[in-house]
Amino acid sequence: MSSNTTDSAKVEHLSEKKPDAEARSGLDRFFHISERGSTVATEVRAGVVTFFAMAYIVLLNPLILGTGEDSAGTVLGIPQVAAATALVAGVMCILFGVVANYPFGIAAGLGLNTLVAVTLVGTEGLTWAQAMGLVVIDGIIIVLLAVSGFRSAVFRAIPPSMKAAIGVGIGMFIAMIGFVDAGFVRRIPDAAMTTVPVQLGINGSIASWPTFVFVLGLFICGFMVARRIPGGLFIGIVLNTTIALIIERVTGAGSSAETGPTGWNLAVPTLPDSFGGVPDLSIVGNVDLLGAFTQVGVVTASLLVFTLVLANFFDAMGTMTALGRQANLTDENGELPDMKKALVVEGFGAIAGGAGSASSATVYVDSSAGIADGARTGLANIVTGLLFLAAMFFTPLYEIVPIEAAAPVLVIVGALMMMQVGEIEWSRFDIALPAFLTIVAMPFTYSIAHGIGIGFITFALFAVFAGRAKEIHWIMWLISALFVVFFAMDPIMAAIS
């Protein structure tokens, strides 16, 4: 090809990338759109794709947070959590887009909301307001650590294999929750006197229509992801719910509380009287900032905050690094420019999520759908945020979604997170065992914190056994020591009293 031809091709290529004059003077200059090789139209379209890739959280978060009763008998409510989830996601996506200028959507984190519902409220006996108060405190600490630069230092101190193991373990935990909530895996009563603690379905058979919906939905969602259909998980939930509505209409399976194990576990899929209306934001601001410290004690509450902070660390920073690499936005050291600014804004997601009673909001790996469609700047995030705000006015729609229709997404997300398993050095037993224990302990103990703690303590001990104790960062030793205290809490408290 001649030089003139090459030059003309370059000019033609640049002309395709160059936005109009109005955009250059406004949006383009602010978001550096053309500098990152994108256009306004591409950012808008990709922002819509990201929304559809993330929108399932507005369906799923209410099923995790909105149905359980706390120690005071309070239930947040599905429509209320749906509206709050959309509000927090909308505000944080827009804020992150304007300040950090990255196309990383933010919404209630799946692992974090489960930690709040299962551990803080379900196990520790906190009220929803007290639990959300700890989430706000978690966010304040995250912001302070990010401002100081310590958050980045901690992340660098964790060995790559353990970072990968934590991601895989959370994926396994999320998948287990999906299996159990859908009735695909059920606990066998102790009276059965069996050595097998759980079983498949009912007596080893998929014997209920709701579980059938889950199995069918798993294949539908899996197909969407395998074919890389933008918004596939959201579309999958919609299709699964439609199938559930038809099956309920034909079979009348009803609620499991009334018909037994063959019924729907939580919400019964029936059409509401209306599909839109003013969002119910009554739970926004219902936060008891210090009540948990009175309820469970200062030490226990502090350790719960520590667990939230730890979970936020690995979830957000690992996700942002991965998305940055996908979008070709990282520098030669594999880090995002202005990483500190992005981490500070992301920390406010926990504050906003706790204040909104929607659980901690964090960066979503599902943003990869929008990035694959061309998103490179915060403008895409603003589009995503505006769509989340619009979704607030359609919260009655989410009351018809049964957990069996949404649970396949948990399993799919778990499978996607398992992809990190290849980053673990399995050939070295001093690394393989801590990683393995981290992965299996999370679903088996139904606790993200327990898996992290067991893995870190084992990693530190086996570093000593392998003669490389000096290679371990002091922060790892500190975290391991704190987890030793956490696991020995009951005998320590008994000794003190």
PDB file of C-alpha atoms in Angstrom, residues 276-280 392-393 395:
ATOM      1  CA  GLY A 276     -45.798   1.350  37.691  1.00  0.00           C
ATOM      2  CA  GLY A 277     -46.155   4.125  40.195  1.00  0.00           C
ATOM      3  CA  VAL A 278     -44.330   6.347  42.622  1.00  0.00           C
ATOM      4  CA  PRO A 279     -41.406   4.462  44.195  1.00  0.00           C
ATOM      5  CA  ASP A 280     -41.642   3.608  47.883  1.00  0.00           C
ATOM      6  CA  MET A 392     -37.452   3.147  40.387  1.00  0.00           C
ATOM      7  CA  PHE A 393     -40.870   3.894  38.966  1.00  0.00           C
ATOM      8  CA  THR A 395     -40.745  -1.496  41.222  1.00  0.00           C
TER       9      THR A 395
END
